[in-house]
Short mmCIF file of C-alpha atoms in Angstrom, two decimals:
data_model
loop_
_atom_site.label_atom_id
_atom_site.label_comp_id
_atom_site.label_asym_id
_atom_site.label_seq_id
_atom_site.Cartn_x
_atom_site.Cartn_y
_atom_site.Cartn_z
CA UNK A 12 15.96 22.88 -3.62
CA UNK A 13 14.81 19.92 -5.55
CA UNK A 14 10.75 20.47 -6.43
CA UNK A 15 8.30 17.94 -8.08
CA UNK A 16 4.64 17.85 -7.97
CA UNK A 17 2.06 14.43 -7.04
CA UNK A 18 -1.15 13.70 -7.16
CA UNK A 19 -3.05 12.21 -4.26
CA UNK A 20 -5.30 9.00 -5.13
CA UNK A 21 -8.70 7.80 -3.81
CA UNK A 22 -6.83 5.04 -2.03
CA UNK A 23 -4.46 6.61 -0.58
CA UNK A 24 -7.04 8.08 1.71
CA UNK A 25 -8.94 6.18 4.81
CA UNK A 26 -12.37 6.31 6.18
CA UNK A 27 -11.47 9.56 7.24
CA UNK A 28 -11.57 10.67 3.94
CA UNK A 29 -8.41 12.34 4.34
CA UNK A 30 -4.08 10.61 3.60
CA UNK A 31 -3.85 8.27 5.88
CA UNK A 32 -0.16 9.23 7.64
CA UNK A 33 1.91 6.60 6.49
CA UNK A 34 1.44 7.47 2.66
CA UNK A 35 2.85 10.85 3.77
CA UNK A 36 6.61 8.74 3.44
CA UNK A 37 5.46 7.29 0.04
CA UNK A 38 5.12 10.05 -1.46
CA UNK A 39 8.00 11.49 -0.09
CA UNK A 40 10.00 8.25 -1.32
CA UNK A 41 8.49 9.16 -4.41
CA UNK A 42 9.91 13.08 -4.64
CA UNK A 43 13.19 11.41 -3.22
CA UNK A 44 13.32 8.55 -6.38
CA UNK A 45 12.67 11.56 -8.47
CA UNK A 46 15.49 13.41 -6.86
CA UNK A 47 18.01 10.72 -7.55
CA UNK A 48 16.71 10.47 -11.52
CA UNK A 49 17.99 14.02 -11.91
CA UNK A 50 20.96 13.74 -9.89
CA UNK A 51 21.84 11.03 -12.46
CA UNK A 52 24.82 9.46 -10.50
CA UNK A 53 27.36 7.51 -12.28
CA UNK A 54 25.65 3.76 -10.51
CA UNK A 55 22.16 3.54 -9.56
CA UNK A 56 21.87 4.24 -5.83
CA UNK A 57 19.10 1.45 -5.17
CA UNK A 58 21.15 -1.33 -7.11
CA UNK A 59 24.81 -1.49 -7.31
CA UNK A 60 28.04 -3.27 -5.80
CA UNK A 61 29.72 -0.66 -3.70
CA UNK A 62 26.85 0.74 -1.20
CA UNK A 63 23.43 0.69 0.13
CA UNK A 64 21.65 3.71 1.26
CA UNK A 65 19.39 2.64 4.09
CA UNK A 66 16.51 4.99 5.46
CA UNK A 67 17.53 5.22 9.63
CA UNK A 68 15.11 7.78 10.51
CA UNK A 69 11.69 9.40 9.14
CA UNK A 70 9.39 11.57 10.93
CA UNK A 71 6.71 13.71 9.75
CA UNK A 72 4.59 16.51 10.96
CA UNK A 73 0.80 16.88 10.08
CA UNK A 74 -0.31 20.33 9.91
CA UNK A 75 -3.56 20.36 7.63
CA UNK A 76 -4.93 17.30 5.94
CA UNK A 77 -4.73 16.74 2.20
CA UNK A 78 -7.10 14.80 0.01
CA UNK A 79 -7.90 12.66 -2.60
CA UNK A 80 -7.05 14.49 -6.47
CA UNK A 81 -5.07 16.74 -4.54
CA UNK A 82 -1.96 17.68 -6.22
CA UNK A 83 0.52 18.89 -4.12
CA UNK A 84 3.86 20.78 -4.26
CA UNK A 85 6.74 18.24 -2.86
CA UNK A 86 10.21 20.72 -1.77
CA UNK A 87 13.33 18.54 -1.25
CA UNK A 88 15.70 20.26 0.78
CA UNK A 89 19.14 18.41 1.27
CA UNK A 90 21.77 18.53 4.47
CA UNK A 91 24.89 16.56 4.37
CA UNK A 92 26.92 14.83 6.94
CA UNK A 93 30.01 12.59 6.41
CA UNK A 94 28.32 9.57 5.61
CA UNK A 95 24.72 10.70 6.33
CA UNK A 96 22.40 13.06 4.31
CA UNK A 97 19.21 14.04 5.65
CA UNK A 98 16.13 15.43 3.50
CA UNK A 99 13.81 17.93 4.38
CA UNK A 100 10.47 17.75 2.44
CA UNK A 101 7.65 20.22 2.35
CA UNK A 102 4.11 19.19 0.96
CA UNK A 103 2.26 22.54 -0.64
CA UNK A 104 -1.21 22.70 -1.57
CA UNK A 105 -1.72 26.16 -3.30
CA UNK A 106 1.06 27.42 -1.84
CA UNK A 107 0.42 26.37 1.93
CA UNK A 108 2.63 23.07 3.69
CA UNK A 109 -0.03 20.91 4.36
CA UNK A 110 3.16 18.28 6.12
CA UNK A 111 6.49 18.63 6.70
CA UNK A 112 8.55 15.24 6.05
CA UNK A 113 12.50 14.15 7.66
CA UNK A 114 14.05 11.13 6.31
CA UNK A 115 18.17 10.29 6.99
CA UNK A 116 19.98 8.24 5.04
CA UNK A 117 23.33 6.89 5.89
CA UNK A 118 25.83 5.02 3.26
CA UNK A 119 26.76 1.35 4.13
CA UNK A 120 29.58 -0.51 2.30
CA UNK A 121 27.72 -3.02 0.94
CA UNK A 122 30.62 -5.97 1.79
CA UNK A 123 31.73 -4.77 4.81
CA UNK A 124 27.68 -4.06 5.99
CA UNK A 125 29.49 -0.76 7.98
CA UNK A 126 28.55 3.04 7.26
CA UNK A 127 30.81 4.18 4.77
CA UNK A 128 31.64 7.83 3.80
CA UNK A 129 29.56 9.44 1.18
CA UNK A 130 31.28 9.39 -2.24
CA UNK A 131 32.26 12.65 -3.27
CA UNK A 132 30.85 12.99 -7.06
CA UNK A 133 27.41 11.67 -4.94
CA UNK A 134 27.95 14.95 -2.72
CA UNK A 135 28.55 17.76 -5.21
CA UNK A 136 25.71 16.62 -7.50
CA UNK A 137 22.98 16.07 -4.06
CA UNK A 138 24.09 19.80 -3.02
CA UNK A 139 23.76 20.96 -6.80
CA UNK A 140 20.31 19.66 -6.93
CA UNK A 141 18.94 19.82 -4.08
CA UNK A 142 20.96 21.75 -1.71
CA UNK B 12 2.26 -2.27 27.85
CA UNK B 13 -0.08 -3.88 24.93
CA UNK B 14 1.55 -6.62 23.10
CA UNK B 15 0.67 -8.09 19.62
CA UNK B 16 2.40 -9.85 16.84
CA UNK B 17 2.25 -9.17 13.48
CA UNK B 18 3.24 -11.24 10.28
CA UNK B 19 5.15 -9.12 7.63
CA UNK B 20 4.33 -9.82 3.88
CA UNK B 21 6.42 -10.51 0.56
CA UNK B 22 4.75 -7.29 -0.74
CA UNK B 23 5.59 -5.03 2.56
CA UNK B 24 9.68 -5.43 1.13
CA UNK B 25 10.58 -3.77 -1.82
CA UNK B 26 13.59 -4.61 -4.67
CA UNK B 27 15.93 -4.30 -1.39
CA UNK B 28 14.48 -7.55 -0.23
CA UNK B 29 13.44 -5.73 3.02
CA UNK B 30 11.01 -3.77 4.66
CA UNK B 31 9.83 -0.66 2.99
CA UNK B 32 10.80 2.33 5.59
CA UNK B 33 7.10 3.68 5.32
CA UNK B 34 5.29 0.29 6.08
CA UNK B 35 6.71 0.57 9.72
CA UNK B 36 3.98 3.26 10.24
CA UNK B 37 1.28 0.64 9.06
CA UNK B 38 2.23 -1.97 11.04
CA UNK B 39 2.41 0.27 13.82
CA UNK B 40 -1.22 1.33 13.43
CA UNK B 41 -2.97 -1.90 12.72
CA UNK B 42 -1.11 -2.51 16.49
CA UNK B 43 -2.44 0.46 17.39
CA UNK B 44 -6.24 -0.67 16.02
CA UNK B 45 -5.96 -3.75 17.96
CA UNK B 46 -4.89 -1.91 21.17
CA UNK B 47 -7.74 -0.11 20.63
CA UNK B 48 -10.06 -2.81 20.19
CA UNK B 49 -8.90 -3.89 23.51
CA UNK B 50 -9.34 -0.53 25.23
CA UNK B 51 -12.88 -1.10 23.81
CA UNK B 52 -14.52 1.88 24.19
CA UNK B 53 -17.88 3.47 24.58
CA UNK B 54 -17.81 5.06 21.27
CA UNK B 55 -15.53 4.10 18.17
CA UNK B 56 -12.76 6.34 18.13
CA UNK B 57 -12.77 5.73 14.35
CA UNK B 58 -15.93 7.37 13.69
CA UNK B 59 -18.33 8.95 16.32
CA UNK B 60 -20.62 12.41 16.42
CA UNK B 61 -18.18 14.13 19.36
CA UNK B 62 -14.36 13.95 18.31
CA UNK B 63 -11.46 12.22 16.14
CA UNK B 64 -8.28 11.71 16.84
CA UNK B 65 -5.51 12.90 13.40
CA UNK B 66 -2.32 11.59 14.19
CA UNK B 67 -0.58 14.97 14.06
CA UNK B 68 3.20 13.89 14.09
CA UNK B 69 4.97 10.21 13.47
CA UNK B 70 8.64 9.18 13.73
CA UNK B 71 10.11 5.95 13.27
CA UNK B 72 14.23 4.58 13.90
CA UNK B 73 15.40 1.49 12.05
CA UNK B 74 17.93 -0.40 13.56
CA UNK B 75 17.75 -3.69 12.05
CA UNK B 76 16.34 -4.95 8.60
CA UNK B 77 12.95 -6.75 8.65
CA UNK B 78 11.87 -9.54 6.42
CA UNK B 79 8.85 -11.15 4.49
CA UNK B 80 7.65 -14.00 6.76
CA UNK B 81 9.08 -12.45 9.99
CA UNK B 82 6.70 -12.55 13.30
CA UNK B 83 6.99 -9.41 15.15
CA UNK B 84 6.10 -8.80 18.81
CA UNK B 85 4.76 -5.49 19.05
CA UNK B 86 4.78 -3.65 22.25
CA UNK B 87 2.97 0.03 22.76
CA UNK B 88 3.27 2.13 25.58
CA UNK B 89 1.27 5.02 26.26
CA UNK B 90 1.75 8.94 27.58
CA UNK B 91 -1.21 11.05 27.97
CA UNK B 92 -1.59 14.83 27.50
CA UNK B 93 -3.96 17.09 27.89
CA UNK B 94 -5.66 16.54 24.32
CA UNK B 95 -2.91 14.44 23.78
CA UNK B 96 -1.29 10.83 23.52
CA UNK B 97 1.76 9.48 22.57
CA UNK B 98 2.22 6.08 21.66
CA UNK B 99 5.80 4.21 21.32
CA UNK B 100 6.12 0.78 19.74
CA UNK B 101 9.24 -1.26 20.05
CA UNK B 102 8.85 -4.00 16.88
CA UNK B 103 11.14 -7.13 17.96
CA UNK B 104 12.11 -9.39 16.72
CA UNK B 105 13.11 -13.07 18.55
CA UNK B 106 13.79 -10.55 21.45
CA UNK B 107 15.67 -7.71 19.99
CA UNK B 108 14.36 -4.36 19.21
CA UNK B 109 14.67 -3.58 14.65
CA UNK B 110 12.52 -0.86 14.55
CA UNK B 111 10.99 1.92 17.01
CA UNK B 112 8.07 4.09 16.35
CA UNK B 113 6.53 6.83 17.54
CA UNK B 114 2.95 8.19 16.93
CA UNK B 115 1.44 11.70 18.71
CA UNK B 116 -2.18 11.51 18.52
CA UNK B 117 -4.57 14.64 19.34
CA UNK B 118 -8.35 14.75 20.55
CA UNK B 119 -10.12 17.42 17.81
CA UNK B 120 -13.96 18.45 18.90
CA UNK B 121 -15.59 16.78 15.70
CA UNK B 122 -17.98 20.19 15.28
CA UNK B 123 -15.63 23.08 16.22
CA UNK B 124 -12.55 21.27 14.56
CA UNK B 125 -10.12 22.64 17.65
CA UNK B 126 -8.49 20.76 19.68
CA UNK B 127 -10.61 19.19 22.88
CA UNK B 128 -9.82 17.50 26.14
CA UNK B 129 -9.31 13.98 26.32
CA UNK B 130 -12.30 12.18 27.78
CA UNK B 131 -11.70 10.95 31.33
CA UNK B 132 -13.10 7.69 30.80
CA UNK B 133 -10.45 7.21 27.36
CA UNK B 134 -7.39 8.00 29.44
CA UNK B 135 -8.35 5.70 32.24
CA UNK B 136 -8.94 2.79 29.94
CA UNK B 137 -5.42 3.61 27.78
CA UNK B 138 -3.33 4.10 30.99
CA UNK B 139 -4.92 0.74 32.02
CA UNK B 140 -4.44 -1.22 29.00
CA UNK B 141 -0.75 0.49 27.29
CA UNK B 142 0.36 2.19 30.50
CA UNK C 28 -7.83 -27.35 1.12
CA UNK C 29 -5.83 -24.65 3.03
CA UNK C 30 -7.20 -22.13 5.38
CA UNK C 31 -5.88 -19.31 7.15
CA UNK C 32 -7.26 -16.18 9.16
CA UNK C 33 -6.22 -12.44 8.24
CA UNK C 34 -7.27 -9.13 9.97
CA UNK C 35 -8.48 -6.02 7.65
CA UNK C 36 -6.98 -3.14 8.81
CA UNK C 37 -8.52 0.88 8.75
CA UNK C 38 -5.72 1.76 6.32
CA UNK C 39 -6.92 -0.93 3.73
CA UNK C 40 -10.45 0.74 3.68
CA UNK C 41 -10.75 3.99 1.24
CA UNK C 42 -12.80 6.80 1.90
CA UNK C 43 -16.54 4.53 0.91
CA UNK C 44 -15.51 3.07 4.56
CA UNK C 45 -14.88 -0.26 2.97
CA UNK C 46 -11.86 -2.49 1.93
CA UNK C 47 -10.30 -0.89 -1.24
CA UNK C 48 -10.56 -3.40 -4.62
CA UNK C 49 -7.22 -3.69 -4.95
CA UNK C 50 -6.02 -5.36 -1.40
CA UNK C 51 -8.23 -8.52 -2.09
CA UNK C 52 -4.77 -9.48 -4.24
CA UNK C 53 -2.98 -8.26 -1.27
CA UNK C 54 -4.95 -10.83 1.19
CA UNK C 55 -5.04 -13.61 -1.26
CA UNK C 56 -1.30 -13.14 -1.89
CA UNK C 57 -1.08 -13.33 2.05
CA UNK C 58 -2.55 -16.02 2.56
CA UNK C 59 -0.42 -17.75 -0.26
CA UNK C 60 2.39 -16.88 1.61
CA UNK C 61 1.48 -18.36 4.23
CA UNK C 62 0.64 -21.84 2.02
CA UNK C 63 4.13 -21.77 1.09
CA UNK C 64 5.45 -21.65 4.23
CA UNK C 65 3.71 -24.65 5.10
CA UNK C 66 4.80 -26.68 2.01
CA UNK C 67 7.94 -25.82 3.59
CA UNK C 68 9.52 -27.05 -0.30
CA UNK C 69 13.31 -27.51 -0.37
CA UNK C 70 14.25 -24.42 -2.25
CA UNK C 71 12.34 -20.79 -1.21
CA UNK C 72 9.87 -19.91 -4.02
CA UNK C 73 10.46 -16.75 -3.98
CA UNK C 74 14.18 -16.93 -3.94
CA UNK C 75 16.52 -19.90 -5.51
CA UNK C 76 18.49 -20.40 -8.57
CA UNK C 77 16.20 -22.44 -10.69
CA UNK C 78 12.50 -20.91 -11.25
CA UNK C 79 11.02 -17.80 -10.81
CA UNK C 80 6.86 -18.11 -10.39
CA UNK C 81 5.42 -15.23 -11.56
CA UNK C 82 1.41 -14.34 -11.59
CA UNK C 83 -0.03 -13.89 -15.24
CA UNK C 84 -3.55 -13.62 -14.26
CA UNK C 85 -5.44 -12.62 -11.53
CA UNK C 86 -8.74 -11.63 -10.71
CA UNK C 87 -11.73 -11.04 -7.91
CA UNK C 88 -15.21 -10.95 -7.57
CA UNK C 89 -17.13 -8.51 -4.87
CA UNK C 90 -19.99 -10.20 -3.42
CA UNK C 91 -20.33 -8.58 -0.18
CA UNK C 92 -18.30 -5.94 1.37
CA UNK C 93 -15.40 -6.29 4.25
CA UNK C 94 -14.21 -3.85 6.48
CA UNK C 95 -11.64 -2.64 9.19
CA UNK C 96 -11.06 -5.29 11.83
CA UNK C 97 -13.10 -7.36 10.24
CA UNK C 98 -11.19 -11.18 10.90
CA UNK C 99 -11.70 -13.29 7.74
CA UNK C 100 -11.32 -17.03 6.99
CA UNK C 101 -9.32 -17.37 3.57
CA UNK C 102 -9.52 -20.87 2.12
CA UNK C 103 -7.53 -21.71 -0.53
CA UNK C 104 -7.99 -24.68 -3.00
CA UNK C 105 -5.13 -25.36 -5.75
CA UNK C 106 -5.60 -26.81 -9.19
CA UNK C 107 -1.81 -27.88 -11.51
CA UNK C 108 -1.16 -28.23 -14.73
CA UNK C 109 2.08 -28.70 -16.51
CA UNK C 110 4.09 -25.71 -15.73
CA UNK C 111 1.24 -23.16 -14.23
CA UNK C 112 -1.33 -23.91 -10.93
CA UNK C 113 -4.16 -22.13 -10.32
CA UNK C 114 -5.64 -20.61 -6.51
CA UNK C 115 -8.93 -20.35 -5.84
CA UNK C 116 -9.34 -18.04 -2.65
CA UNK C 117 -12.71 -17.52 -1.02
CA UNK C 118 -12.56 -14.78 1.84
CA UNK C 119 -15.45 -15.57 4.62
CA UNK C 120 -16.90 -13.48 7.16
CA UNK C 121 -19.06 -15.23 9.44
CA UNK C 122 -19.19 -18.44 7.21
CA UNK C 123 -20.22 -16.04 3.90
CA UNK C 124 -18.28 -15.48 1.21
CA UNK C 125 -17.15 -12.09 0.49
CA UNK C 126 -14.84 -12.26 -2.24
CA UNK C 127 -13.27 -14.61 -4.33
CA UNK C 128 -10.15 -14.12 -5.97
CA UNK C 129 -8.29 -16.26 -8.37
CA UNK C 130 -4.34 -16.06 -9.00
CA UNK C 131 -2.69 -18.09 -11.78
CA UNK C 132 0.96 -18.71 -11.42
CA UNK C 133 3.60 -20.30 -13.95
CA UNK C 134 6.75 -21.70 -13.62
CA UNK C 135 9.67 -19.73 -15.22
CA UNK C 136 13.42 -21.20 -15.90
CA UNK C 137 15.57 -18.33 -14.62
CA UNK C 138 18.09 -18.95 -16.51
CA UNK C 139 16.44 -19.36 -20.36
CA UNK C 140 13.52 -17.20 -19.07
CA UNK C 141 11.13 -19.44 -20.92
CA UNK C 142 8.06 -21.15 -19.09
CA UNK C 143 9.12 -24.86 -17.25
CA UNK C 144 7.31 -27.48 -15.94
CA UNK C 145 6.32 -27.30 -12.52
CA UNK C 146 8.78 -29.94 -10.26
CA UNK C 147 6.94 -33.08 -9.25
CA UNK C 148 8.23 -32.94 -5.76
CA UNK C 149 6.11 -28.81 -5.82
CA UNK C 150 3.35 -30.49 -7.49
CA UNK C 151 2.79 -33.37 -4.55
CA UNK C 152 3.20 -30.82 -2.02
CA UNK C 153 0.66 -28.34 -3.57
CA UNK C 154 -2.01 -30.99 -3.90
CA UNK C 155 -1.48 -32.63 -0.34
CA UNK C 156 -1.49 -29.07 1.40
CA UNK C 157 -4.43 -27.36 -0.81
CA UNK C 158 -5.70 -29.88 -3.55
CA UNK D 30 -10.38 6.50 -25.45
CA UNK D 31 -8.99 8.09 -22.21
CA UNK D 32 -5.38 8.14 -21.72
CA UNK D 33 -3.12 9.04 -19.08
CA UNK D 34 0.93 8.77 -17.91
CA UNK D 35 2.07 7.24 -14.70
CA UNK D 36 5.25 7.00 -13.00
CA UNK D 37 5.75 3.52 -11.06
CA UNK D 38 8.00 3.71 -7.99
CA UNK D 39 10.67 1.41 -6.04
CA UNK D 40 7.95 0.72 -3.58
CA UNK D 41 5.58 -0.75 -5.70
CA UNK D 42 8.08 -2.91 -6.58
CA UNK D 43 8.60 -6.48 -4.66
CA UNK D 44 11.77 -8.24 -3.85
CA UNK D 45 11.80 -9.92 -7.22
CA UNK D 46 12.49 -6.14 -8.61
CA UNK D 47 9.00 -5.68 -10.55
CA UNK D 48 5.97 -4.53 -9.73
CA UNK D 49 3.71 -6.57 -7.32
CA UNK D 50 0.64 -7.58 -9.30
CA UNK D 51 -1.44 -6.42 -6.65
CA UNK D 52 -0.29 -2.52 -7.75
CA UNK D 53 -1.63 -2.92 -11.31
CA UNK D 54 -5.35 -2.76 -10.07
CA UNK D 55 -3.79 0.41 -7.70
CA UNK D 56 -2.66 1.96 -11.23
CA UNK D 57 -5.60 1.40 -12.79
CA UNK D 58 -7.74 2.84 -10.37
CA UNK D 59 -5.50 6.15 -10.33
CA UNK D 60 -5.76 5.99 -13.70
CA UNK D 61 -9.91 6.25 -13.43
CA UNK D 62 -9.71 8.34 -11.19
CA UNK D 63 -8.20 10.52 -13.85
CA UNK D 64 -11.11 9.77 -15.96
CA UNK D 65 -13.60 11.03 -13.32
CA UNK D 66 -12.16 14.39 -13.45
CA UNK D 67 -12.07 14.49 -16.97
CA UNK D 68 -16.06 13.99 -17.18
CA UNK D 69 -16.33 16.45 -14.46
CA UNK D 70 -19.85 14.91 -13.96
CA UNK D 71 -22.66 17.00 -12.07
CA UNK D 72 -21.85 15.52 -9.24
CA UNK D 73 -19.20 13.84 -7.59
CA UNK D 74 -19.05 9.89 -8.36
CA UNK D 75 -17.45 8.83 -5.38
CA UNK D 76 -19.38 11.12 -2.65
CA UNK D 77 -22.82 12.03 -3.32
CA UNK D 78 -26.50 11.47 -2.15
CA UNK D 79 -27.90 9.11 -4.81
CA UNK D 80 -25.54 6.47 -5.36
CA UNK D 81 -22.50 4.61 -5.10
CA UNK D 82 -20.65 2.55 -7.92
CA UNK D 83 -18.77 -0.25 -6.56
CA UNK D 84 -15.99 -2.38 -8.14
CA UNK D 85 -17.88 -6.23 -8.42
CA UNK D 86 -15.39 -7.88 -10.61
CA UNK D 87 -11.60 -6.90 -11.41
CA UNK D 88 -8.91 -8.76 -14.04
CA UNK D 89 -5.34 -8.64 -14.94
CA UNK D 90 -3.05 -10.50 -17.28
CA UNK D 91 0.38 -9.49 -16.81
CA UNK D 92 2.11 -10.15 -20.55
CA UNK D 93 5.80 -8.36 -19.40
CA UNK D 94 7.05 -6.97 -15.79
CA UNK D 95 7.09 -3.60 -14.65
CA UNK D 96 9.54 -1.66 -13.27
CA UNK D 97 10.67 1.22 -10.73
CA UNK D 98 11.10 4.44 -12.78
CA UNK D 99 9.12 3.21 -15.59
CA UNK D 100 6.66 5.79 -16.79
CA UNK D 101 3.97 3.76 -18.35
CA UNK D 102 0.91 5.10 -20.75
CA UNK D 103 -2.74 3.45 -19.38
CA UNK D 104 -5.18 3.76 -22.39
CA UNK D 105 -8.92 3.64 -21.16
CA UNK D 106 -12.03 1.84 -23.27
CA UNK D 107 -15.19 2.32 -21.55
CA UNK D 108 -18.24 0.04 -22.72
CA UNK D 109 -21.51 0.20 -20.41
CA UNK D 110 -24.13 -1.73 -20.03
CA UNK D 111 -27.84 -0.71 -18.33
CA UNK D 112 -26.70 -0.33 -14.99
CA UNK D 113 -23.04 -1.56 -15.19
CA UNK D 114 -20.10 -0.37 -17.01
CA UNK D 115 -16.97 -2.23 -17.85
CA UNK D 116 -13.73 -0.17 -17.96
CA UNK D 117 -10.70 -2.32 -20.46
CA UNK D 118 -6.71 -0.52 -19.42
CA UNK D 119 -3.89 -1.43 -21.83
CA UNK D 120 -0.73 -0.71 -19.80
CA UNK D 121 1.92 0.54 -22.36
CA UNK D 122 5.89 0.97 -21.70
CA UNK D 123 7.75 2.50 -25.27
CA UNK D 124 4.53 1.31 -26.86
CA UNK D 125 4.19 -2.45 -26.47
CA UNK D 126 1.19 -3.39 -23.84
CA UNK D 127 3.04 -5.19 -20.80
CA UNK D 128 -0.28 -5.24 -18.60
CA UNK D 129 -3.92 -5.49 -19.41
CA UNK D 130 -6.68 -4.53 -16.61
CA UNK D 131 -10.62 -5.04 -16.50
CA UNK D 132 -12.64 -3.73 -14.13
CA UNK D 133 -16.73 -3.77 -13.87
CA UNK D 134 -18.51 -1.17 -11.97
CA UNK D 135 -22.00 -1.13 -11.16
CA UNK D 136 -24.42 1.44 -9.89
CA UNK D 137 -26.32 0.84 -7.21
CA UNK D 138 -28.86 2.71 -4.93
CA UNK D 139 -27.59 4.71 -1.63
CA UNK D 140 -31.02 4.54 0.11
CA UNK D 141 -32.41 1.31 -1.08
CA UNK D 142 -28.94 -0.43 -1.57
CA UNK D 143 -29.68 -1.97 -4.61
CA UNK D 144 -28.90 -2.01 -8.61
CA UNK D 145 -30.02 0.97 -9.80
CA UNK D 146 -29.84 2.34 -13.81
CA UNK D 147 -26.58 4.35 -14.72
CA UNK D 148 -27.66 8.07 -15.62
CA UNK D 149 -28.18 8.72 -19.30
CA UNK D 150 -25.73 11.90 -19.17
CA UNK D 151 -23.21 10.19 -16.88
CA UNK D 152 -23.66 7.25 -19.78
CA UNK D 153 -23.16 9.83 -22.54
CA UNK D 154 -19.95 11.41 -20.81
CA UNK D 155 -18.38 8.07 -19.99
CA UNK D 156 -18.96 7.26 -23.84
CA UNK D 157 -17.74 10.97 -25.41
CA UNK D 158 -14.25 10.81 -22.94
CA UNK D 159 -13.32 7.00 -23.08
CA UNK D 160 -15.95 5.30 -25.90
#
């Protein structure tokens, strides 16, 4: 499990006065970016020649509603397919998941634009950290 | 069905040159805003004494990439619960399908905070309109 | 002159109920978008070999506030000098201005990464489409 | 002055790979935010009965581009006037100022909606944390 902690902004909120749902997959972006700093792969995931690793599918679930100068508790969990790896992310405020978020990533070849199998080294060290 | 288009921005991409994942959800609810502007109802569902509506669960599949300057045809259709509603948007784009979302929307009694019926009157009016 | 419309959306409102500081630039930049799409200039802005054009100043002034689904009228008016032009946006609601914003953009070689003068074929086009 | 850290992310980033200029004014408003809860003032500045302080002017001159991953220092100078004060952000990556911010905030009335004098002990916080 991969952990890192945010804190929630004024605008990140609505008239509601509470996160307005689609910051819910910025900040998990945010935990994820995080994620890959430690991982420390060999090329950086967002910008080199061999691959792209597209987001196919996000969902989150909304079970109590967090604020503005909240900080919360972000839990990566990571699952790994051949070429997909999907991460589970809990939000924690004092201890409590506030949402729970999904996102699946799947590696392309970035010449061919065709899913491609996950490099092995990029594996091990997702598992390591975050597994 | 509702329709609507939608123009996507320079600053909705990121260094990918494409459509941050996450903005789906925003362009999906500013659709969502103006189906409800249609519906237009008795009270604002935004901010009135009885209920409001939290989104309580989102999902979105990308299929295809989308693009700064792109035109998008939304198109929302609408299920109804008992507190409930779901609403699933198909973004296309010169007739195919890039992106599908899905938002689950429950009616919470604004004093008790628990969840409430859905007024008649509101379920008419979005069967009508996104049906 | 140039004009275009944009709708404000619930999500670019913070928790005061109206449209957070910060997405003025967003609607200004908008709305230059859409300026440079009808320049329609023989290489994209945003993308070509030759010039970047970054923003080295910007600013806004708060006259009157704007909310969700609010539809505003952004006229743009475009002053050039050598290798920088300067936008002058005024956002009206009902034929009052809002909020001005002002964006100041200057022509970069990409290559020496050193300030350029603006092309004279850009400069004609600015002026006929927003002078 | 007041000083804070903040991480920039991927999707505050445009397709040009640096940070959309429209994000600064986000940052610095996170970064005031900040402030706020240093002062921990009697009550709270952005929800109470009295009054509200809305942003009526906002600058930025971008001097070098920003990046995903970059974790910048913002260093706050607060100077106030009698019912306005003016909050100066140096934006600092490995100590060299890449962004500069200004924004002007001005008290004003919640009943009678109009300028209204800033407290003297909000005044005399705002001066001991960022003076």
């Amino acid at each position: 499990m991969f952990q890192t902690k945010i804190r929630l902004n004024f605008y990140d909120c609505d008239p509601a006065g509470i996160i307005f749902f689609a910051n819910a997959f910025r900040f998990a972006h945010s935990a994820y970016e995080q994620l890959l700093e430690k991982l420390d792969y060999r090329v950086d995931p967002f910008n080199n020649d061999k691959f792209v690793i597209p987001i196919i599918h996000s969902e989150a679930d909304y079970k109590r509603p967090l604020k503005a100068n909240d900080v919360i508790d972000i839990n990566i969990t990571a699952e790994t397919g051949g070429s997909t790896f999907t991460l589970n992310y809990e939000f924690l405020k004092e201890g409590t998941v506030h949402v729970k978020v999904k996102t699946v990533h799947v590696f392309v070849d970035k010449k061919a634009f065709k899913k491609t199998g996950m490099p092995d080294d990029f594996r091990e060290l997702l598992i390591k950290t975050a597994g």
